[in-house]
PDB file of C-alpha atoms in Angstrom:
ATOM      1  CA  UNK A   1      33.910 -19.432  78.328  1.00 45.00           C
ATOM      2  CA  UNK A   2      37.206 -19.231  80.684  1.00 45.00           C
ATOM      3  CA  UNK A   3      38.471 -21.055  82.976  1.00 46.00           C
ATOM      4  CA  UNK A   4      38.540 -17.134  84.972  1.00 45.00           C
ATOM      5  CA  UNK A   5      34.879 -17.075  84.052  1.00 44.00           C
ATOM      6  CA  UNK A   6      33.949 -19.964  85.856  1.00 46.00           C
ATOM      7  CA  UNK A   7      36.087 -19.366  88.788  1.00 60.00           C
ATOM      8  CA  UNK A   8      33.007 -17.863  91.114  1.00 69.00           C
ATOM      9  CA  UNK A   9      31.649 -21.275  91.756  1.00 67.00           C
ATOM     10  CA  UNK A  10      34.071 -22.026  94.530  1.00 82.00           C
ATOM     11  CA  UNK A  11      32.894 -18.762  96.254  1.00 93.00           C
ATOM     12  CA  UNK A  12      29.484 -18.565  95.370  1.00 95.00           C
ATOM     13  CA  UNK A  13      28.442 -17.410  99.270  1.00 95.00           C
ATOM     14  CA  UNK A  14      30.992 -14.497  99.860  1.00 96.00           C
ATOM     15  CA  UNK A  15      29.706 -13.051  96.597  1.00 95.00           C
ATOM     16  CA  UNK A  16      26.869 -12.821  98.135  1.00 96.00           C
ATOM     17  CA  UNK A  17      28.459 -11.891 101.135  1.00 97.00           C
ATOM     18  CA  UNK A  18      30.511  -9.007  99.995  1.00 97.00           C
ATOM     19  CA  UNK A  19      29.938  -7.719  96.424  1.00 96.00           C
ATOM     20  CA  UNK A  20      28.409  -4.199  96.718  1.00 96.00           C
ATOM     21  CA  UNK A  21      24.582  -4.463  95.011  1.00 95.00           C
ATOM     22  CA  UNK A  22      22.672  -2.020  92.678  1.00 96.00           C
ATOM     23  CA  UNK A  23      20.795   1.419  93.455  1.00 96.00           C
ATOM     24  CA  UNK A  24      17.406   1.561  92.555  1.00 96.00           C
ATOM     25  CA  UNK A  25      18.261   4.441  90.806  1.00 97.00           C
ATOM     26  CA  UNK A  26      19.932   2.015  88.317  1.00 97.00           C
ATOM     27  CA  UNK A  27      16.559   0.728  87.069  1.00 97.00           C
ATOM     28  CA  UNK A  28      15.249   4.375  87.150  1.00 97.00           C
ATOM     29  CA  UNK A  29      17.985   4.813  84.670  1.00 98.00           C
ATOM     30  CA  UNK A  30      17.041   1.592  82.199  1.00 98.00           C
ATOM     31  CA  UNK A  31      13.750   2.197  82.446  1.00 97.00           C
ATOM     32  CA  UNK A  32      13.524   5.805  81.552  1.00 98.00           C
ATOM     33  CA  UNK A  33      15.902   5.083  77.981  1.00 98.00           C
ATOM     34  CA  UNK A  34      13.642   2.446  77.255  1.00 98.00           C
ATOM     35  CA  UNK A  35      10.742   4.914  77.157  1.00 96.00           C
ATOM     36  CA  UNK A  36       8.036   2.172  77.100  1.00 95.00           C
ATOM     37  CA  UNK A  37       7.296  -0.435  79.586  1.00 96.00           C
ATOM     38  CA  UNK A  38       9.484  -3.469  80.498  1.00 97.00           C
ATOM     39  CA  UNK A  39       7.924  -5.897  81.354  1.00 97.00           C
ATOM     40  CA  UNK A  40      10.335  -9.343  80.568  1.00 98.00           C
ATOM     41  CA  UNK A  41      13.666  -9.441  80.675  1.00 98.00           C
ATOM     42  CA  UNK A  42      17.306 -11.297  80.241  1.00 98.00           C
ATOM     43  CA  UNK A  43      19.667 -11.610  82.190  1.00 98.00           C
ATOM     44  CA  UNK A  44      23.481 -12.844  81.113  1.00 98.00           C
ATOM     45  CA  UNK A  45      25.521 -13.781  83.640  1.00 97.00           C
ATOM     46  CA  UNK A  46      23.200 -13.216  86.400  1.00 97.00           C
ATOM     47  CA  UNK A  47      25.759 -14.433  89.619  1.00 96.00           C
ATOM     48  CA  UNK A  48      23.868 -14.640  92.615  1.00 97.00           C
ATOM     49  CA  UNK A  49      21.079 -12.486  91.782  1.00 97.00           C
ATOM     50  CA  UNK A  50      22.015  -8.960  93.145  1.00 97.00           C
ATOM     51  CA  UNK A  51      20.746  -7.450  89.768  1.00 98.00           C
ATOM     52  CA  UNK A  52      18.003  -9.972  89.601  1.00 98.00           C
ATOM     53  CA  UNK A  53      16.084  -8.593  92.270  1.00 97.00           C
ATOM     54  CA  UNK A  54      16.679  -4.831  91.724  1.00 97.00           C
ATOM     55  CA  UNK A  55      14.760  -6.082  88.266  1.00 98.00           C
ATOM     56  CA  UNK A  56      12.153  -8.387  89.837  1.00 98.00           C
ATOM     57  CA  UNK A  57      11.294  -6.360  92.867  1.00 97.00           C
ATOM     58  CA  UNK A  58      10.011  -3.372  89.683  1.00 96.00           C
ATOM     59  CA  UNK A  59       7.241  -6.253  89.013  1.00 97.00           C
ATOM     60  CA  UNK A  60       9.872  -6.817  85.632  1.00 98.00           C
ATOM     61  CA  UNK A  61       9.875 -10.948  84.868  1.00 98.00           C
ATOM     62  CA  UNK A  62      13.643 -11.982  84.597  1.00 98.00           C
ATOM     63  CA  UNK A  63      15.152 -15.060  83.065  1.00 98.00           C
ATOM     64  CA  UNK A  64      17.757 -14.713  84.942  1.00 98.00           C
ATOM     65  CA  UNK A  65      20.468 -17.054  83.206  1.00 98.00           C
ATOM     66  CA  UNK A  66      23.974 -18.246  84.883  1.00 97.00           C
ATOM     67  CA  UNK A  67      27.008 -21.295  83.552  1.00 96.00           C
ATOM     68  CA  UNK A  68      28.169 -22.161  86.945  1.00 95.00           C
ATOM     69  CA  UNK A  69      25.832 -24.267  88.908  1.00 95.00           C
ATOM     70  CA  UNK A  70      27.378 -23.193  92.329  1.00 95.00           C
ATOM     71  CA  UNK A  71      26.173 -19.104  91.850  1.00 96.00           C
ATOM     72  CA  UNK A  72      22.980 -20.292  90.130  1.00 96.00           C
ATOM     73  CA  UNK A  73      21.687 -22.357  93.153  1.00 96.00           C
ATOM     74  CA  UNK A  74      23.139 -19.461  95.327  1.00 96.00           C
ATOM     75  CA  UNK A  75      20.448 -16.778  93.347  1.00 97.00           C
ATOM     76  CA  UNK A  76      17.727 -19.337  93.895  1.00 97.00           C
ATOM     77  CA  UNK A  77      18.321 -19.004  97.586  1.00 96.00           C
ATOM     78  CA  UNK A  78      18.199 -15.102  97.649  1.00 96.00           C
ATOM     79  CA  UNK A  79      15.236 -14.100  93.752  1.00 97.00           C
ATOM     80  CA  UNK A  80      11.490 -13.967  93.693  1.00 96.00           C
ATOM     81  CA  UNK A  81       9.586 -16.757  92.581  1.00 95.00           C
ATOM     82  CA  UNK A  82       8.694 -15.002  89.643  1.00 96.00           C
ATOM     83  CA  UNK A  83      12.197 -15.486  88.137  1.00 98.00           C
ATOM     84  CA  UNK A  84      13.058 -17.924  86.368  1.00 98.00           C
ATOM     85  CA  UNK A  85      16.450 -19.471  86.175  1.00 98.00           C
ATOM     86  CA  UNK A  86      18.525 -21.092  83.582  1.00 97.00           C
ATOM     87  CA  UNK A  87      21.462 -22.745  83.579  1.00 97.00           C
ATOM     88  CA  UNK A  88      23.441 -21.635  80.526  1.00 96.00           C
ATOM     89  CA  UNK A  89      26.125 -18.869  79.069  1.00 95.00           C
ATOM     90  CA  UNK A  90      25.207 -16.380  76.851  1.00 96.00           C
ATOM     91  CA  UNK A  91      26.885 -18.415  73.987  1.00 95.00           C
ATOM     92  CA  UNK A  92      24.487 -21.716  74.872  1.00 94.00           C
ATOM     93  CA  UNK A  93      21.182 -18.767  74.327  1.00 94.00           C
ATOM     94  CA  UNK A  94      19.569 -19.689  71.053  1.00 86.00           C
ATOM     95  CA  UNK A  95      17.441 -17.046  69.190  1.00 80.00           C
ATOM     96  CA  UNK A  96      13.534 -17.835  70.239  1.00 84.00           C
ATOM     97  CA  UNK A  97      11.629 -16.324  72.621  1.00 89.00           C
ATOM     98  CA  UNK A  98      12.278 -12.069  72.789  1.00 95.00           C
ATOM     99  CA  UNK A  99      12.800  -9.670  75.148  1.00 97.00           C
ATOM    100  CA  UNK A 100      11.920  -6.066  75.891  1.00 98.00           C
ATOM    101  CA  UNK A 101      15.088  -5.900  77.519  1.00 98.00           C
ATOM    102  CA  UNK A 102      18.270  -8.361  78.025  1.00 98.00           C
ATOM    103  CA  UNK A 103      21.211  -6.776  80.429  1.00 98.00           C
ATOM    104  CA  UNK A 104      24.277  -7.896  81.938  1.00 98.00           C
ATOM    105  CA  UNK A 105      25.745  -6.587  85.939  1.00 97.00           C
ATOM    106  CA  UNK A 106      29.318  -6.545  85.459  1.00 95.00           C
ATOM    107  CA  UNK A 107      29.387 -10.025  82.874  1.00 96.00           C
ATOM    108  CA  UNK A 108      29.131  -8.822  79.636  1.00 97.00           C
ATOM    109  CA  UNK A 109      32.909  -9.244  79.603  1.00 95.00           C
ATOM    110  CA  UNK A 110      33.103 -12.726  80.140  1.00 93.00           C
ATOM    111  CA  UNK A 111      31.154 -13.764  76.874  1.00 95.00           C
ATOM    112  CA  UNK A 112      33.358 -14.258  73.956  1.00 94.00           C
ATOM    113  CA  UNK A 113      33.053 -11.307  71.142  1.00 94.00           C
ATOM    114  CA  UNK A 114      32.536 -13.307  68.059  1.00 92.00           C
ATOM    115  CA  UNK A 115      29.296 -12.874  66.967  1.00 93.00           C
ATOM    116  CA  UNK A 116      28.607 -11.223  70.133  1.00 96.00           C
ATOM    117  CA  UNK A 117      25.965  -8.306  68.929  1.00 96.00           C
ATOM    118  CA  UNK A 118      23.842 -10.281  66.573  1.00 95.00           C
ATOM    119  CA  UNK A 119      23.298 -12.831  68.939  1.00 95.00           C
ATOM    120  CA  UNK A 120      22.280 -10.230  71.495  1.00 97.00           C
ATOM    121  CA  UNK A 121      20.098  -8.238  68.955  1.00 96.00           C
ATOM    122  CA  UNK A 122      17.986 -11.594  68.462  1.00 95.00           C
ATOM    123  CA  UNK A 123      17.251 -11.908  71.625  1.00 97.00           C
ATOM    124  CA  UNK A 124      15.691  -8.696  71.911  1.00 97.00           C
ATOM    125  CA  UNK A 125      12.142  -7.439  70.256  1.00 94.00           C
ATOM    126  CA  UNK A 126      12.735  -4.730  67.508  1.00 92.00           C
ATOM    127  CA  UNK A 127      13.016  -1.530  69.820  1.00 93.00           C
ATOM    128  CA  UNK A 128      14.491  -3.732  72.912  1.00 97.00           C
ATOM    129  CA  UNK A 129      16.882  -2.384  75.028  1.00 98.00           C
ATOM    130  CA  UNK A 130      20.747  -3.722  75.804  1.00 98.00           C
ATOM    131  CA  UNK A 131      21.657  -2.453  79.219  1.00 98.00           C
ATOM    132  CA  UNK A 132      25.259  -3.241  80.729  1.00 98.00           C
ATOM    133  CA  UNK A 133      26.638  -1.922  83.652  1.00 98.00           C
ATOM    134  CA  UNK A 134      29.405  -2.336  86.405  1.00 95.00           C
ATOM    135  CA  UNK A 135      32.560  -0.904  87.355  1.00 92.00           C
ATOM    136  CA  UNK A 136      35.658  -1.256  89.754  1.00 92.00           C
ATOM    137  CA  UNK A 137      35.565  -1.390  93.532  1.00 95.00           C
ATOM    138  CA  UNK A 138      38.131   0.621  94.455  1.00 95.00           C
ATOM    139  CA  UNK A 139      39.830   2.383  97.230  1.00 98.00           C
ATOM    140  CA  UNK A 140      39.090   5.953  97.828  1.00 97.00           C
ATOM    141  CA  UNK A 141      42.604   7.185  98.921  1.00 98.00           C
ATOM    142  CA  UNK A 142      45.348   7.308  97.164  1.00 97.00           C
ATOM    143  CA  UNK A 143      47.765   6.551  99.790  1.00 98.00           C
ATOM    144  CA  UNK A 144      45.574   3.341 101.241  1.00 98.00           C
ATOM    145  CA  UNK A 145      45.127   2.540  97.625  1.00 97.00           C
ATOM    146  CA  UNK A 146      49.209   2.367  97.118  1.00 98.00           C
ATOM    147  CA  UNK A 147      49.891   0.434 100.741  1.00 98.00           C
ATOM    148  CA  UNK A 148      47.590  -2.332  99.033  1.00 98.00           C
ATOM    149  CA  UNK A 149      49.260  -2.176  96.008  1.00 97.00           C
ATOM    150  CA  UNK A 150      52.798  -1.968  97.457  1.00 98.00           C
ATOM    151  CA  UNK A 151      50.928  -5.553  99.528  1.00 98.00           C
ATOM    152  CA  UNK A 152      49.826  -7.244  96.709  1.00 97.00           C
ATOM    153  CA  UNK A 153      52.582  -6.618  94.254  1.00 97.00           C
ATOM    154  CA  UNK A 154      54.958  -9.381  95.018  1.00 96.00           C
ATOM    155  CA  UNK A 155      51.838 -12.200  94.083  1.00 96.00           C
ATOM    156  CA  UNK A 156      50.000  -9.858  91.659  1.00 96.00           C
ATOM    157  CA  UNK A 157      50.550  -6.967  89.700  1.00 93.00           C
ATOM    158  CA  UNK A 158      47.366  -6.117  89.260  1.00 93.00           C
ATOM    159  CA  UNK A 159      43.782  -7.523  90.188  1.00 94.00           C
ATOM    160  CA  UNK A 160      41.878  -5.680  87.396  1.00 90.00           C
ATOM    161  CA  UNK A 161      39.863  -7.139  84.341  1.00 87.00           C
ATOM    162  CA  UNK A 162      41.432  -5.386  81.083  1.00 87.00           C
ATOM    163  CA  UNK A 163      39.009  -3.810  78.917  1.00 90.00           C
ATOM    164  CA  UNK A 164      38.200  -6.254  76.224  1.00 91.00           C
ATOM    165  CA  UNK A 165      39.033  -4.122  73.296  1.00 89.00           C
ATOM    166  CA  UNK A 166      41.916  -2.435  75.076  1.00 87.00           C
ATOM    167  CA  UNK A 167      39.921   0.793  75.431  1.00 89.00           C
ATOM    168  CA  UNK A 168      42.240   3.414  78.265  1.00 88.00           C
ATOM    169  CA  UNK A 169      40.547   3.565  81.009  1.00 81.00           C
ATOM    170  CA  UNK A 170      40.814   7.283  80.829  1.00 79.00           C
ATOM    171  CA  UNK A 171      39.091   7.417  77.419  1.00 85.00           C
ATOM    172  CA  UNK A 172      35.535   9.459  77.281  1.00 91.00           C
ATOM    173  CA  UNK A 173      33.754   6.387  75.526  1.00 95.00           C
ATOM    174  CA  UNK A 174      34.671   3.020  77.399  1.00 95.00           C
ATOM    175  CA  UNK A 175      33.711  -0.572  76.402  1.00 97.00           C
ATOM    176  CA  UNK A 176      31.134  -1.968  75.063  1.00 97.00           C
ATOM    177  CA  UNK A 177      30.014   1.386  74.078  1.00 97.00           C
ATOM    178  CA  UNK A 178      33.501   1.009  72.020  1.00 97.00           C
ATOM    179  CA  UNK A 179      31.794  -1.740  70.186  1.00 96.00           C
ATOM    180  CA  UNK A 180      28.311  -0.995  70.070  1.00 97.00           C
ATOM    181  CA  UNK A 181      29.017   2.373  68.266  1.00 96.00           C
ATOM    182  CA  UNK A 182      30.263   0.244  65.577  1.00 95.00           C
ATOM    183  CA  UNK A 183      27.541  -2.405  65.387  1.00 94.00           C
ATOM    184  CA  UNK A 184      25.178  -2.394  62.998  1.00 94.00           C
ATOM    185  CA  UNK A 185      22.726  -4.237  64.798  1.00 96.00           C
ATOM    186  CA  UNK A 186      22.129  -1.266  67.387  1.00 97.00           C
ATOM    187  CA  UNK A 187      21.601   2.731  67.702  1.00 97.00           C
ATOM    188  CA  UNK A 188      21.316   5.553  70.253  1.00 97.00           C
ATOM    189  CA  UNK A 189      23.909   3.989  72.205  1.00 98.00           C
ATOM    190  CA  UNK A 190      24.261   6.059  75.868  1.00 98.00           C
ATOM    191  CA  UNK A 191      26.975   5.942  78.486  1.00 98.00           C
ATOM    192  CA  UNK A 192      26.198   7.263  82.079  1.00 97.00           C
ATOM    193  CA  UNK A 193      27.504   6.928  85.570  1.00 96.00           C
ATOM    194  CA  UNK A 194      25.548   5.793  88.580  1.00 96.00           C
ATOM    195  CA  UNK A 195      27.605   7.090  91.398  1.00 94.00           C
ATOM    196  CA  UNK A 196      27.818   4.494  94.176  1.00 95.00           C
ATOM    197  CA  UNK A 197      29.895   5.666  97.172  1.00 94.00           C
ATOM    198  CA  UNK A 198      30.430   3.069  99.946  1.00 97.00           C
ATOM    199  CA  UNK A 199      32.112   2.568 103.429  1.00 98.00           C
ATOM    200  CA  UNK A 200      33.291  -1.132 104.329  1.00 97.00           C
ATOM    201  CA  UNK A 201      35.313  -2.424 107.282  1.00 98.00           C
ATOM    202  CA  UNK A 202      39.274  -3.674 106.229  1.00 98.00           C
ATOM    203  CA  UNK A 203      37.611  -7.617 107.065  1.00 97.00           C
ATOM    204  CA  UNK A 204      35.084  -7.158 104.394  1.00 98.00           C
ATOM    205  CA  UNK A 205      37.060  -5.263 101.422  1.00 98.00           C
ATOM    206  CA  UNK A 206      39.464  -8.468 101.783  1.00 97.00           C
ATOM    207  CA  UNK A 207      36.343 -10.907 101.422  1.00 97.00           C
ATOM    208  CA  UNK A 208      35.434  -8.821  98.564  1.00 97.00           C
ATOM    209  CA  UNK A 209      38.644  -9.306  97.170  1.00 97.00           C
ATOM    210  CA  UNK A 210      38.487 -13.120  97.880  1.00 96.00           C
ATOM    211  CA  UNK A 211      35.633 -12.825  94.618  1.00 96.00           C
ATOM    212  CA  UNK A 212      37.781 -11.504  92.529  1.00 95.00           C
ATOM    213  CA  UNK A 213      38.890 -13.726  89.592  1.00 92.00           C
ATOM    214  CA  UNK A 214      42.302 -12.487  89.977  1.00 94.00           C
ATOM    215  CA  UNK A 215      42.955 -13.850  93.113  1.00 96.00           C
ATOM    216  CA  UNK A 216      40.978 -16.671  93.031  1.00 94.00           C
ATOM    217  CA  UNK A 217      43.942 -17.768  89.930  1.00 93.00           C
ATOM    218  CA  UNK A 218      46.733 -17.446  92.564  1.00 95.00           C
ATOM    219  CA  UNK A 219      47.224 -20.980  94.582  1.00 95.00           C
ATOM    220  CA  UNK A 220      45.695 -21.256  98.440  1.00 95.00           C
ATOM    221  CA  UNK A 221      48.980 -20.906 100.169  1.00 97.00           C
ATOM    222  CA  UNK A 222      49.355 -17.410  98.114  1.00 97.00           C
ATOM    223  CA  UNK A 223      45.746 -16.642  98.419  1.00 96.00           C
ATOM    224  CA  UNK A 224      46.219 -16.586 102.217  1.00 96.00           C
ATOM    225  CA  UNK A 225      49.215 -14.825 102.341  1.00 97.00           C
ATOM    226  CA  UNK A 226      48.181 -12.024  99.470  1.00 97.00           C
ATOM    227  CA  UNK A 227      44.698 -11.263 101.753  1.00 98.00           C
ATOM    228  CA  UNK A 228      46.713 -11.454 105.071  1.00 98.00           C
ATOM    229  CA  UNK A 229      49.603  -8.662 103.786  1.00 98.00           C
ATOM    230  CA  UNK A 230      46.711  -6.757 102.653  1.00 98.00           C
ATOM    231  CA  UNK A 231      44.806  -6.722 105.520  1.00 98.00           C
ATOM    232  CA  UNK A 232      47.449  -5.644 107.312  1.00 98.00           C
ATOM    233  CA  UNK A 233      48.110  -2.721 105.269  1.00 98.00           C
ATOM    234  CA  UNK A 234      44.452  -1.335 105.716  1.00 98.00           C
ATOM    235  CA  UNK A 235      43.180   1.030 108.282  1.00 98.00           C
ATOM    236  CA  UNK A 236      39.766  -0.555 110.251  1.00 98.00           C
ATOM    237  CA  UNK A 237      37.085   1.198 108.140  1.00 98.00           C
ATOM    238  CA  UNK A 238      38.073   2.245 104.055  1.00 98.00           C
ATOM    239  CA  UNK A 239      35.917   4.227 101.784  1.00 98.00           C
ATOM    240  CA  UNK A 240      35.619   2.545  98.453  1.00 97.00           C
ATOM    241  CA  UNK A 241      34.586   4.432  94.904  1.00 96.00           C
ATOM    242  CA  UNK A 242      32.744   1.927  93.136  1.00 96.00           C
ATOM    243  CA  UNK A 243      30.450   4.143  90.351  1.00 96.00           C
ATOM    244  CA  UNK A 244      28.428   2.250  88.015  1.00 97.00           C
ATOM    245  CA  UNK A 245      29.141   2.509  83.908  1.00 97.00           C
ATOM    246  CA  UNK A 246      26.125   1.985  82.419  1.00 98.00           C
ATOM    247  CA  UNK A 247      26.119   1.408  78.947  1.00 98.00           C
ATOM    248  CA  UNK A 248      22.692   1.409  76.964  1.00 98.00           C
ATOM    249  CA  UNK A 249      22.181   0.356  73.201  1.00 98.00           C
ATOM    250  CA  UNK A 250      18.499   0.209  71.234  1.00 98.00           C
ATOM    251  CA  UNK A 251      18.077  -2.998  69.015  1.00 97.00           C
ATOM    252  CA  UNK A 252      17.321  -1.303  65.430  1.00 94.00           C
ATOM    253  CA  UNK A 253      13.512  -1.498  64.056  1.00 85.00           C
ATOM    254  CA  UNK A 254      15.021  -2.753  60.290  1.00 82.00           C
ATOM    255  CA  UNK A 255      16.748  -5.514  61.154  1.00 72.00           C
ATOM    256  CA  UNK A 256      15.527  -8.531  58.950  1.00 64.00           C
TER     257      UNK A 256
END
């Protein structure tokens, strides 16, 4: 796993703090393509938690799994008691115990892609459901959108994740559906959107930035000046567009 992977640690409480969580309607969504109940699940990458209650609070039992020790006791402060918590990457998971469904909220990027669907497929029951979702927070307008650009340029050209496989962000099928028509390991694979409007004041886009691997790369001295420029450069309140992807794969019955 990255060094970018593991960067979170050091700002395990403003995750909490400022990323956006998960509709309900998100686990409407899972639980209607599973067609059948859920009733354990795993979780890769689980950060503090905000997908681990959405899960958990629908009476589903997560094993909610996380590398960096900082976000993991951060969930314990905020999950159920009925989850259960593991220290580990999705790479340290060894096939054993099944689930009816294992899922990753905006992670499934960070695990390395050798190997990465046949590991996933045996930790699912025959019929179990792969469920990944997530998406960019981004401004609304254009013109705001540009001023924070035109802020952030001179330190960083852009604070985006690439897609993994280089898929265009404009293309109809985006990652992993990219790779999970291909696998052979699962079928019916489904791509929707969850839309997930939100207001936020200038203060907190900026700490929501501050969680963002890219800038947590840059050095402190540039940290402090990239969020300053930019908060300068925002109006008091911003809308944000941050719709869900939600990709959604079933494990096939006749694998060995």
């Amino acid at each position: 796993m990255s060094g970018r992977a593991l960067s979170f640690g050091t700002v395990a409480a403003a995750y909490e703090r400022f990323r956006p969580g998960y509709p309900e309607s998100l686990v409407d969504l899972v639980t209607a393509y599973a067609g059948r109940p859920v009733r354990r699940a795993l979780e890769i990458g689980a950060g503090t938690g905000k997908a681990t209650r959405l899960f958990a609070g629908r009476g589903v039992h997560v094993t909610a799994t996380e590398p960096d020790t900082a976000m993991l006791e951060e969930l314990r402060r905020h999950v159920p008691s009925t989850v259960t918590t593991r220290r580990a990457a999705f790479e340290d998971l060894h096939p054993g115990e099944t689930f009816d469904l294992v899922y990753a909220a905006a992670a499934l990027h960070w695990t390395r892609p050798e190997e990465r669907w046949p590991r996933m497929a045996a930790l699912l029951a025959p019929g179990g459901v792969f469920a990944s979702f997530g998406g960019p927070v981004r401004l609304a307008d254009p013109a705001v959108a540009e001023a924070v650009r035109a802020a952030r340029q001179p330190f960083l050209e852009s604070d985006e994740v690439p897609s993994p496989d280089g898929t265009p962000t404009g293309q109809h099928l985006q990652w992993p559906g990219t790779e999970l028509v291909l696998s052979d390991w699962f079928t019916d694979v489904e791509q929707s959107v969850v839309e997930r409007p939100l207001t936020m004041s200038a203060g907190d886009f900026v700490g929501y930035l501050s969680t963002v691997s890219a800038y947590l790369e840059l050095s402190v001295p540039d940290r402090e000046q990239v969020y300053d420029r930019i908060l300068r450069a925002l109006p008091g309140t911003v809308e944000i567009s941050a719709d869900i992807t939600v990709h959604l794969a079933r494990r096939r019955d006749d694998l060995p």
